[in-house]
Every structure is written in structure tokens, then in C-alpha cells.
CSV table of C-alpha atoms and ligand atoms in Angstrom, one decimal:
chain,number,residue,atom,x,y,z
A,11,MET,CA,-80.1,-46.0,-0.8
A,12,THR,CA,-76.5,-46.8,-0.1
A,13,ASP,CA,-76.1,-43.2,1.0
A,14,VAL,CA,-77.7,-44.0,4.3
A,15,GLN,CA,-75.1,-46.7,4.7
A,16,GLY,CA,-72.6,-44.0,3.6
A,17,ILE,CA,-73.8,-41.6,6.2
A,18,LEU,CA,-73.3,-44.1,8.9
A,19,GLU,CA,-69.9,-45.3,7.8
A,20,ARG,CA,-68.5,-41.9,7.1
A,21,ARG,CA,-68.6,-41.2,10.9
A,22,LEU,CA,-66.5,-44.3,11.8
A,23,ASP,CA,-63.1,-43.5,13.0
A,24,SER,CA,-60.2,-45.9,12.0
A,25,ALA,CA,-58.5,-44.9,15.2
A,26,TRP,CA,-61.1,-46.6,17.4
A,27,ARG,CA,-60.0,-50.0,18.7
A,28,ARG,CA,-62.6,-52.7,18.1
A,29,GLY,CA,-63.8,-54.9,20.8
A,30,GLU,CA,-66.1,-57.9,21.2
A,31,PRO,CA,-69.6,-56.7,21.5
A,32,SER,CA,-71.1,-59.8,23.2
A,33,ALA,CA,-68.7,-58.9,26.2
A,34,VAL,CA,-70.6,-55.7,26.6
A,35,LEU,CA,-74.1,-56.8,25.6
A,36,PRO,CA,-74.9,-60.4,26.4
A,37,ASP,CA,-77.8,-60.4,23.8
A,38,TYR,CA,-75.8,-58.8,21.0
A,39,ARG,CA,-76.0,-61.9,18.6
A,40,GLU,CA,-79.7,-62.2,18.8
A,41,ARG,CA,-80.3,-58.4,18.3
A,42,MET,CA,-77.8,-58.3,15.3
A,43,ALA,CA,-79.4,-61.3,13.8
A,44,ALA,CA,-82.8,-59.5,13.9
A,45,LEU,CA,-81.2,-56.4,12.4
A,46,LEU,CA,-79.5,-58.5,9.6
A,47,LEU,CA,-83.0,-59.9,8.6
A,48,VAL,CA,-84.3,-56.4,8.1
A,49,ASN,CA,-81.3,-54.7,6.3
A,50,GLU,CA,-77.8,-56.1,5.8
A,51,GLU,CA,-76.0,-52.8,5.0
A,52,ILE,CA,-77.3,-51.0,8.1
A,53,ALA,CA,-76.4,-54.1,10.1
A,54,LYS,CA,-72.9,-53.9,8.9
A,55,ALA,CA,-72.4,-50.2,9.6
A,56,THR,CA,-74.0,-50.8,13.1
A,57,ALA,CA,-71.7,-53.7,13.9
A,58,PHE,CA,-68.8,-51.2,13.5
A,59,PHE,CA,-70.2,-48.8,15.9
A,60,VAL,CA,-70.9,-51.5,18.6
A,61,GLU,CA,-67.4,-53.0,18.1
A,62,ALA,CA,-66.0,-49.5,18.6
A,63,VAL,CA,-68.1,-49.1,21.8
A,64,ALA,CA,-66.8,-52.4,23.0
A,65,GLY,CA,-63.2,-51.5,22.3
A,66,VAL,CA,-63.0,-48.2,24.1
A,67,GLU,CA,-61.0,-48.1,27.3
A,68,ASP,CA,-61.9,-44.7,28.8
A,69,LEU,CA,-65.0,-42.6,29.2
A,70,ALA,CA,-63.7,-39.8,27.0
A,71,THR,CA,-63.3,-42.0,24.0
A,72,LEU,CA,-66.7,-43.6,24.8
A,73,GLN,CA,-68.2,-40.1,24.6
A,74,ALA,CA,-66.6,-39.4,21.2
A,75,VAL,CA,-68.0,-42.7,19.8
A,76,ARG,CA,-71.3,-42.0,21.3
A,77,ASN,CA,-71.4,-38.5,19.7
A,78,ALA,CA,-70.4,-39.8,16.3
A,79,ALA,CA,-73.3,-42.3,16.4
A,80,LEU,CA,-76.0,-40.7,18.5
A,81,SER,CA,-75.5,-37.0,19.0
A,82,ARG,CA,-78.9,-35.2,18.7
A,83,GLU,CA,-77.5,-32.8,16.0
A,84,THR,CA,-74.6,-34.4,14.2
A,85,GLY,CA,-74.9,-38.2,15.1
A,86,ALA,CA,-74.8,-40.6,12.2
A,87,PHE,CA,-78.2,-42.1,13.1
A,88,THR,CA,-79.8,-38.7,13.6
A,89,GLU,CA,-78.5,-37.7,10.0
A,90,ALA,CA,-79.7,-41.1,8.4
A,91,LEU,CA,-83.1,-40.7,10.1
A,92,ALA,CA,-83.5,-37.2,8.8
A,93,LEU,CA,-83.5,-38.7,5.2
A,94,MET,CA,-86.7,-40.7,5.9
A,95,PRO,CA,-89.3,-38.1,4.7
A,96,SER,CA,-87.7,-38.3,1.2
A,97,LEU,CA,-88.2,-42.0,0.8
A,98,SER,CA,-91.0,-44.1,-0.6
A,99,VAL,CA,-93.5,-45.7,1.9
A,100,GLU,CA,-92.0,-49.2,1.3
A,101,GLN,CA,-88.4,-47.8,1.8
A,102,LYS,CA,-89.4,-46.0,4.9
A,103,ARG,CA,-90.9,-49.2,6.4
A,104,VAL,CA,-87.7,-51.1,5.9
A,105,TRP,CA,-85.0,-48.5,6.5
A,106,GLY,CA,-87.0,-46.9,9.3
A,107,LYS,CA,-87.3,-50.3,11.1
A,108,ALA,CA,-83.6,-51.1,10.5
A,109,LEU,CA,-82.4,-47.8,11.7
A,110,ASN,CA,-84.5,-47.8,14.9
A,111,LEU,CA,-83.2,-51.3,15.7
A,112,ALA,CA,-79.7,-50.2,15.0
A,113,LYS,CA,-79.9,-47.1,17.1
A,114,GLN,CA,-81.4,-49.0,20.0
A,115,LEU,CA,-78.5,-51.5,19.7
A,116,VAL,CA,-75.8,-48.8,19.8
A,117,GLU,CA,-77.5,-47.0,22.8
A,118,ALA,CA,-77.7,-50.2,24.7
A,119,ALA,CA,-74.1,-51.1,24.1
A,120,GLU,CA,-73.1,-47.5,25.0
A,121,LYS,CA,-75.0,-47.6,28.2
A,122,ALA,CA,-73.6,-51.0,29.2
A,123,LYS,CA,-70.0,-49.9,28.5
A,124,ARG,CA,-70.4,-46.7,30.3
A,125,GLU,CA,-71.6,-48.4,33.5
A,126,SER,CA,-68.7,-50.9,33.4
A,127,LEU,CA,-66.2,-48.1,32.9
A,128,GLU,CA,-67.7,-46.2,35.8
A,129,ARG,CA,-67.7,-49.2,37.9
A,130,ALA,CA,-64.0,-49.7,37.2
A,131,ARG,CA,-63.2,-46.2,38.0
A,132,GLU,CA,-65.0,-46.4,41.3
A,133,ASP,CA,-63.1,-49.6,42.2
A,134,ALA,CA,-59.8,-47.9,41.4
A,135,LEU,CA,-60.8,-45.1,43.8
A,136,THR,CA,-61.7,-47.5,46.5
A,137,LEU,CA,-59.3,-47.3,49.6
A,138,ASP,CA,-57.7,-50.4,50.5
A,139,VAL,CA,-57.8,-50.0,54.3
A,140,THR,CA,-55.5,-53.0,55.0
A,141,LEU,CA,-52.5,-51.2,53.2
A,142,PRO,CA,-49.9,-50.0,55.7
A,143,GLY,CA,-50.0,-46.2,55.9
A,144,ARG,CA,-47.5,-44.0,54.0
A,145,ARG,CA,-45.4,-42.2,56.6
A,146,PRO,CA,-45.5,-38.5,56.0
A,147,TRP,CA,-42.0,-37.0,55.5
A,148,ALA,CA,-41.2,-35.1,58.5
A,149,GLY,CA,-38.4,-32.5,58.8
A,150,ARG,CA,-36.3,-32.0,61.8
A,151,PRO,CA,-33.9,-29.4,63.2
A,152,HIS,CA,-30.6,-29.2,61.5
A,153,VAL,CA,-27.8,-30.9,63.3
A,154,LEU,CA,-26.3,-27.5,64.3
A,155,ALA,CA,-29.6,-26.2,65.5
A,156,GLN,CA,-29.7,-29.4,67.7
A,157,VAL,CA,-26.4,-28.7,69.2
A,158,ARG,CA,-27.3,-25.0,69.7
A,159,ASP,CA,-30.5,-25.9,71.3
A,160,GLU,CA,-28.9,-28.3,73.6
A,161,LEU,CA,-26.3,-25.8,74.7
A,162,LEU,CA,-29.0,-23.1,75.2
A,163,ASP,CA,-31.0,-25.5,77.3
A,164,LEU,CA,-27.9,-26.2,79.4
A,165,PHE,CA,-27.1,-22.6,80.0
A,166,HIS,CA,-30.6,-21.7,80.5
A,167,GLY,CA,-30.5,-24.1,83.4
A,168,LEU,CA,-27.4,-22.2,84.7
A,169,GLY,CA,-29.4,-19.0,84.7
A,170,TYR,CA,-28.3,-17.5,81.3
A,171,SER,CA,-30.6,-15.7,78.9
A,172,VAL,CA,-30.1,-15.4,75.2
A,173,TYR,CA,-28.9,-12.2,73.6
A,174,THR,CA,-28.7,-11.9,69.8
A,175,SER,CA,-26.6,-9.2,68.2
A,176,PRO,CA,-26.0,-8.3,64.6
A,177,GLU,CA,-24.0,-10.3,62.1
A,178,VAL,CA,-23.0,-7.2,60.3
A,179,GLU,CA,-21.1,-5.4,63.1
A,180,ARG,CA,-19.2,-2.2,63.6
A,181,ASP,CA,-15.4,-2.5,63.8
A,182,GLU,CA,-15.6,-0.6,67.0
A,183,TYR,CA,-17.7,-3.3,68.7
A,184,ASN,CA,-16.0,-6.1,67.1
A,185,PHE,CA,-12.4,-5.0,67.9
A,186,GLY,CA,-11.8,-1.6,69.6
A,187,LYS,CA,-14.1,-2.1,72.6
A,188,LEU,CA,-12.9,-5.7,72.9
A,189,ASN,CA,-9.4,-4.4,73.5
A,190,PHE,CA,-7.9,-5.4,70.2
A,191,ALA,CA,-4.7,-3.3,69.6
A,192,PRO,CA,-5.1,-1.1,66.5
A,193,ASP,CA,-2.6,-3.3,64.6
A,194,HIS,CA,-3.9,-6.6,65.7
A,195,PRO,CA,-3.8,-9.1,62.8
A,196,ALA,CA,-7.5,-10.1,63.1
A,197,ARG,CA,-8.1,-6.5,61.9
A,198,ASP,CA,-6.5,-7.4,58.7
A,199,ALA,CA,-8.7,-7.8,55.7
A,200,HIS,CA,-6.9,-11.1,55.3
A,201,ASP,CA,-8.8,-12.6,58.2
A,202,THR,CA,-11.9,-10.4,58.4
A,203,TYR,CA,-14.6,-9.5,55.8
A,204,PHE,CA,-14.9,-5.8,55.7
A,205,VAL,CA,-18.2,-4.3,54.4
A,206,SER,CA,-16.7,-0.8,54.7
A,207,PRO,CA,-13.8,0.5,56.7
A,208,GLU,CA,-15.9,0.7,59.8
A,209,VAL,CA,-18.3,-2.3,59.3
A,210,VAL,CA,-17.4,-5.9,59.2
A,211,LEU,CA,-19.1,-9.3,59.0
A,212,ARG,CA,-18.5,-10.3,62.6
A,213,PRO,CA,-15.7,-12.9,62.9
A,214,HIS,CA,-16.9,-13.9,66.4
A,215,THR,CA,-20.0,-13.6,68.7
A,216,SER,CA,-18.0,-11.8,71.3
A,217,PRO,CA,-19.1,-8.2,70.3
A,218,GLY,CA,-22.5,-9.2,71.7
A,219,TRP,CA,-21.1,-8.8,75.2
A,220,VAL,CA,-20.3,-5.2,74.4
A,221,ARG,CA,-23.7,-4.4,73.2
A,222,ALA,CA,-25.4,-6.2,76.1
A,223,MET,CA,-23.3,-4.4,78.7
A,224,GLU,CA,-23.8,-1.1,77.1
A,225,GLU,CA,-27.4,-1.6,77.1
A,226,GLY,CA,-28.0,-3.1,80.5
A,227,LYS,CA,-26.9,-2.9,84.1
A,228,PRO,CA,-24.8,-5.5,85.7
A,229,PRO,CA,-24.9,-8.3,86.4
A,230,PRO,CA,-25.7,-9.9,83.1
A,231,ARG,CA,-25.5,-13.6,82.5
A,232,LEU,CA,-26.0,-14.1,78.9
A,233,VAL,CA,-25.3,-16.4,76.0
A,234,PHE,CA,-24.8,-15.2,72.4
A,235,PRO,CA,-25.5,-17.7,69.7
A,236,GLY,CA,-25.0,-16.9,66.1
A,237,ARG,CA,-23.4,-17.1,62.7
A,238,VAL,CA,-19.8,-15.7,62.2
A,239,TYR,CA,-17.7,-15.0,59.1
A,240,ARG,CA,-14.0,-15.2,58.4
A,241,ALA,CA,-12.0,-14.8,55.3
A,242,GLU,CA,-10.7,-18.3,55.4
A,243,ALA,CA,-9.6,-20.6,52.6
A,244,VAL,CA,-12.3,-23.3,52.6
A,245,ASP,CA,-11.4,-26.9,53.1
A,246,ALA,CA,-12.7,-29.9,54.9
A,247,SER,CA,-12.2,-28.3,58.4
A,248,HIS,CA,-12.5,-24.6,57.5
A,249,MET,CA,-15.5,-22.6,56.2
A,250,ASP,CA,-15.7,-18.9,55.8
A,251,GLN,CA,-18.9,-19.0,57.8
A,252,PHE,CA,-19.7,-21.0,60.8
A,253,HIS,CA,-21.5,-20.7,64.3
A,254,GLN,CA,-20.4,-19.8,67.8
A,255,ILE,CA,-21.9,-19.3,71.2
A,256,ASP,CA,-20.2,-16.9,73.5
A,257,GLY,CA,-21.2,-16.7,77.2
A,258,LEU,CA,-20.7,-13.9,79.6
A,259,ALA,CA,-21.2,-13.8,83.4
A,260,VAL,CA,-20.5,-10.6,85.4
A,261,GLY,CA,-21.0,-9.8,89.0
A,262,ARG,CA,-19.5,-8.4,92.1
A,263,SER,CA,-17.3,-11.3,92.9
A,264,VAL,CA,-17.2,-13.6,89.8
A,265,SER,CA,-14.0,-15.5,89.9
A,266,MET,CA,-11.9,-17.8,87.8
A,267,ALA,CA,-13.3,-20.8,90.0
A,268,ASP,CA,-16.7,-19.9,88.7
A,269,LEU,CA,-15.4,-20.0,85.2
A,270,LYS,CA,-13.8,-23.4,85.8
A,271,ALA,CA,-16.9,-24.8,87.4
A,272,THR,CA,-19.1,-23.7,84.5
A,273,LEU,CA,-16.7,-25.1,81.9
A,274,HIS,CA,-16.6,-28.3,83.8
A,275,THR,CA,-20.4,-28.5,83.9
A,276,PHE,CA,-20.6,-27.7,80.1
A,277,ALA,CA,-18.0,-30.5,79.4
A,278,ARG,CA,-19.8,-33.1,81.5
A,279,ALA,CA,-23.1,-32.4,79.9
A,280,ILE,CA,-22.1,-32.1,76.3
A,281,TYR,CA,-19.3,-34.7,76.1
A,282,ARG,CA,-19.0,-37.9,78.1
A,283,GLY,CA,-19.9,-37.5,81.8
A,284,ASP,CA,-16.4,-38.6,82.7
A,285,VAL,CA,-14.3,-37.1,79.9
A,286,PRO,CA,-11.0,-35.6,81.1
A,287,THR,CA,-10.6,-31.9,80.4
A,288,ARG,CA,-7.7,-29.5,80.9
A,289,ILE,CA,-7.5,-25.7,81.0
A,290,ILE,CA,-4.3,-24.1,79.6
A,291,PRO,CA,-3.3,-20.4,79.3
A,292,ILE,CA,-3.7,-18.7,75.9
A,293,TYR,CA,-3.9,-15.1,74.8
A,294,PHE,CA,-7.2,-13.3,73.7
A,295,PRO,CA,-7.2,-9.5,73.9
A,296,PHE,CA,-10.5,-9.3,75.7
A,297,VAL,CA,-9.8,-11.6,78.6
A,298,GLU,CA,-7.0,-11.7,81.2
A,299,PRO,CA,-6.1,-14.3,82.1
A,300,GLY,CA,-7.2,-16.0,78.9
A,301,VAL,CA,-7.6,-19.9,78.8
A,302,GLN,CA,-8.4,-22.6,76.4
A,303,MET,CA,-10.3,-25.7,77.4
A,304,ASP,CA,-9.4,-29.0,75.8
A,305,VAL,CA,-11.1,-32.3,76.2
A,306,GLN,CA,-9.4,-35.7,75.8
A,307,CYS,CA,-9.4,-36.8,72.2
A,308,ALA,CA,-12.3,-39.3,71.8
A,309,ALA,CA,-10.8,-40.8,68.6
A,310,CYS,CA,-7.7,-42.2,70.4
A,311,SER,CA,-8.9,-42.1,74.0
A,312,GLY,CA,-6.2,-39.7,74.8
A,313,GLU,CA,-3.5,-42.0,73.6
A,314,GLY,CA,-2.3,-39.9,70.7
A,315,ARG,CA,-2.1,-43.0,68.5
A,316,ILE,CA,-4.5,-45.4,67.0
A,317,ARG,CA,-4.3,-49.0,65.6
A,318,ASP,CA,-6.3,-50.0,62.6
A,319,GLU,CA,-6.0,-52.2,59.6
A,320,HIS,CA,-3.0,-50.1,58.4
A,321,GLY,CA,-1.2,-50.7,61.7
A,322,GLU,CA,-0.4,-48.3,64.5
A,323,HIS,CA,0.0,-44.6,63.7
A,324,ARG,CA,-0.6,-41.1,64.9
A,325,CYS,CA,-4.2,-40.2,65.7
A,326,PRO,CA,-5.5,-38.0,62.8
A,327,VAL,CA,-8.0,-36.2,65.0
A,328,CYS,CA,-5.8,-34.7,67.7
A,329,LYS,CA,-2.6,-35.0,65.5
A,330,GLY,CA,-1.0,-37.0,68.3
A,331,THR,CA,-1.5,-34.2,71.0
A,332,ARG,CA,-4.1,-36.4,72.9
A,333,TRP,CA,-6.3,-33.3,73.4
A,334,VAL,CA,-8.9,-31.4,71.2
A,335,GLU,CA,-9.4,-27.8,71.7
A,336,VAL,CA,-13.1,-27.0,72.6
A,337,LEU,CA,-13.4,-23.3,73.5
A,338,GLY,CA,-11.6,-20.1,74.5
A,339,ALA,CA,-12.4,-18.4,77.8
A,340,GLY,CA,-11.1,-16.2,80.4
A,341,MET,CA,-11.8,-13.3,82.9
A,342,VAL,CA,-13.2,-10.2,81.2
A,343,HIS,CA,-10.3,-7.6,80.7
A,344,PRO,CA,-10.6,-4.6,82.6
A,345,ASN,CA,-10.3,-2.5,79.4
A,346,VAL,CA,-13.5,-4.1,78.1
A,347,PHE,CA,-15.4,-3.1,81.3
A,348,ARG,CA,-14.1,0.4,80.9
A,349,ALA,CA,-15.1,0.6,77.2
A,350,VAL,CA,-18.8,-0.3,78.2
A,351,GLY,CA,-18.9,2.0,81.2
A,352,TYR,CA,-18.6,-0.7,83.9
A,353,ASP,CA,-16.1,0.0,86.8
A,354,PRO,CA,-13.6,-2.8,86.9
A,355,GLU,CA,-13.0,-2.1,90.6
A,356,GLN,CA,-16.6,-3.0,91.2
A,357,VAL,CA,-17.3,-5.9,88.9
A,358,THR,CA,-15.5,-8.9,87.6
A,359,GLY,CA,-16.7,-11.4,85.0
A,360,PHE,CA,-15.9,-14.4,82.9
A,361,ALA,CA,-16.5,-15.2,79.3
A,362,PHE,CA,-16.3,-18.2,77.0
A,363,GLY,CA,-16.8,-18.8,73.4
A,364,MET,CA,-17.1,-22.1,71.4
A,365,GLY,CA,-17.7,-23.2,67.9
A,366,LEU,CA,-20.9,-25.3,67.1
A,367,GLU,CA,-19.5,-27.0,64.0
A,368,ARG,CA,-16.5,-28.4,66.0
A,369,ILE,CA,-18.7,-29.8,68.7
A,370,ALA,CA,-21.1,-31.4,66.2
A,371,MET,CA,-18.2,-32.8,64.3
A,372,GLY,CA,-16.6,-34.2,67.3
A,373,ARG,CA,-19.7,-35.8,68.6
A,374,HIS,CA,-20.9,-37.3,65.3
A,375,GLY,CA,-17.6,-38.1,63.7
A,376,ILE,CA,-18.3,-35.7,60.8
A,377,HIS,CA,-15.1,-35.1,59.0
A,378,GLU,CA,-16.3,-32.5,56.3
A,379,ILE,CA,-17.4,-29.1,57.6
A,380,ARG,CA,-18.9,-28.2,54.3
A,381,GLN,CA,-21.6,-30.8,54.7
A,382,PHE,CA,-23.3,-28.6,57.3
A,383,LEU,CA,-24.3,-26.0,54.6
A,384,GLU,CA,-24.9,-28.4,51.6
A,385,ASN,CA,-28.4,-29.2,52.6
A,386,ASP,CA,-28.2,-32.8,51.3
A,387,VAL,CA,-31.0,-34.6,53.1
A,388,ARG,CA,-29.0,-37.9,53.0
A,389,PHE,CA,-26.4,-36.2,55.3
A,390,LEU,CA,-28.9,-34.3,57.4
A,391,GLU,CA,-31.5,-37.1,58.1
A,392,GLN,CA,-28.7,-39.0,60.0
A,393,PHE,CA,-29.0,-36.7,62.9
B,21,LIG,N1,-13.9,-14.9,70.3
B,21,LIG,C1,-13.0,-15.9,70.3
B,21,LIG,C2,-12.7,-16.5,69.0
B,21,LIG,O1,-13.6,-16.4,68.1
B,21,LIG,C3,-13.3,-17.0,71.2
B,21,LIG,C4,-13.3,-16.6,72.7
B,21,LIG,C5,-12.2,-16.6,73.5
B,21,LIG,C6,-14.5,-16.1,73.2
B,21,LIG,C7,-12.2,-16.2,74.8
B,21,LIG,C8,-14.6,-15.9,74.6
B,21,LIG,C9,-13.4,-15.9,75.3
B,21,LIG,O2,-15.7,-15.4,75.1
B,21,LIG,O3,-13.5,-15.5,76.6
B,21,LIG,O4,-11.7,-17.0,68.6
């Protein structure tokens, strides 16, 4: 008759951890004692199953132990009970009673263990409403987009609309109609990326004026934001792509005084309200006269020198010049009006163009232009 015990023990898995049955089933000892009185061998095999049930730590393992013992088709107790018909009446009485007690014991332990595991799982799922909430990660506009939007807001308030023009531009719009001489150095592949002999990656946003004026009737008052490209050696202050905003105002009697007032308003809004500015002459092919606006260097407060722990030395931001260049501007050249079909005897206009990176770097003390494109959140989340 030891094959009944064999059937039971064959199904025990040595990988099961064993636990303390009384912890699962408070009346385990009494029930085991009763079983031992009926049959010692079955009692021993049963103890293994109940210890395995007590030792499991998750519902999947519990199910495996349960199946090994109690599965209707292949469970150890099912198989052992199937032997009963072949036994003598006396054997049937003893083994049958023992197996039934044993099976009930394993079932009770399994049920108790399942309930406690399920309770534990529910407890783990319970929300602790007193925990502080987790702040969802929220993105924000890129620092350059912030500067751009601030400028667009400002110019919107001055009556300007936004005009976007292509980043891949025809040579003619980029240079010819903007009054660049045929041999101007900017037309060299050294400075400008050529896609083909007639097509460039625009090196500035000024060709937008030509497109806008060809399309519409005067008087336009427009700003042209966008990305520009230059064949530059890349370093801490140069990238081969960056961003500009050009502006253009054309009308019957637009004057240099209007330009100065506009630039003044821009500088007051974007820099400190009392920042000193200056306008000096400079050459651009598409304006006459052409000017450059500088603001007083913020790093040295216009002194050209700074004092720090290394002593007094030349200001590294303005290189001792006291001024930082902010933009180019001027009165639209008559040749540009002619190129777009406007009559320079009838209209005048001013234009200006500025770099967004430079403004953002000045404002936030950023010394490395490449950071704008690196998409390092540790950098970006500071703004
Ligand atoms: N397009 C010039 C550049 O990229 C900047 C500029 C100068 C724009 C004068 C203007 C202007 O609108 O009037 O260097």
C-alpha cells in the first residue's frame, strides 16, 4: 500500500518553500493529529503539501501547489482516491478515511492561504490618499521660442503681422533682388550653403521682404521669424544654423525717425527699460543708409572692464568696447523697391533684422550657443 504514499510524494516539488501550517490554519495541529491516528504515511505526505501551501508567496505558485495536490484530473489526491476500488474492504475503510481527511486539510489550507494573499494584494493596491501627489512632468516652450514669442508679441502690438518664407530659398530672392552685387562675398559657397547654383539654404530672413512685397500691395508692416543657415565653423558663439527675425515697414512717408523710434521701443521692451543704446552707420546692400544698433554691455555696465577674483581686466563679453551689437537695420534701398515692382518715388520703408540666439544669450548669460540645439533638459528646464 505504500504506492498510495508514493503517488502523493511523487507530486511534491523540492523547489517549493516550506512554511508553518499553523500560521495559515489555526486548527492545523488538531487536524493533523486526527489524521496521524488514521494513517501515518498519508499524514506525512499531507504535511508536505500543507507546508508547501504555507510557504508560497504568490498566487501563481499557490495555484501550482493546489493543482499538484487537488487538480480534478491529475491531482495527487485524485489519483490516490482512484486506487480505492482495487483495495480490500478493510483497506478501503482506513485509506479512504485518511485520504478524505488529508484532502480536506490541504483544501482548507489552500483556501486560507489564497484569501490571505488576495487580501495582501488588495492592501498593496489601496491608495494612500495622504501621500503628496506626483507632479506630472510638464514641458515648456524652448528658450528660443520664448524669445521669439515675446518679440512677436511686441511687434504685434506695433501693428506688425507675421510672414513666413521658405528656408530653402532661391539665390535671386536671397541676393539679387536684395541688391547684392554679383561678386558679393556672401554669395561665396564659403559663407552660404548652396543646394544648387540657383538655390540656397537662406543665410538670413531678409528674402522674406522680397516675397511679401511681390505678393502684396504696400504698405506692408511685417515681421519674418525663422531659421537661417551659414557655412560657419562651429564654436561656442557660432553655429551653422540659428534664428533671426527681420522686420519691414513700408509706407508713403516712413522715415528714419520711425526706424529709430521702433528700435528704441524694441530695446526698452526686450532689454532693461533704461538701457543706453546707440545707432551707428554700417553697410548692408539692401538698405541705405544702413545702421547697427548696439546696447550697452550688461556684463560690464558699459565700463569695458570688469573686476573679479582675478583682479581687473578687459570685459570678455564686449571685448572692452562697452557695447554689444544687437541688430542691423536701415532704410530700404531703392533698388530693392524697384526689384519688387514698388516705385521708390512713392514709398519709403525701413527694415531691421536680429538674431534670437544672441538676444537669449545676452539675457540669460548663456555662453555656449550649441546648447540651444542639444536638447539637454537640464539646460532647457532652466528657462
Ligand atoms: N540680413 C542681415 C544679416 O543677416 C541683417 C539685417 C541688416 C537685416 C539690416 C535687416 C537690415 O533687415 O535692415 O546680417
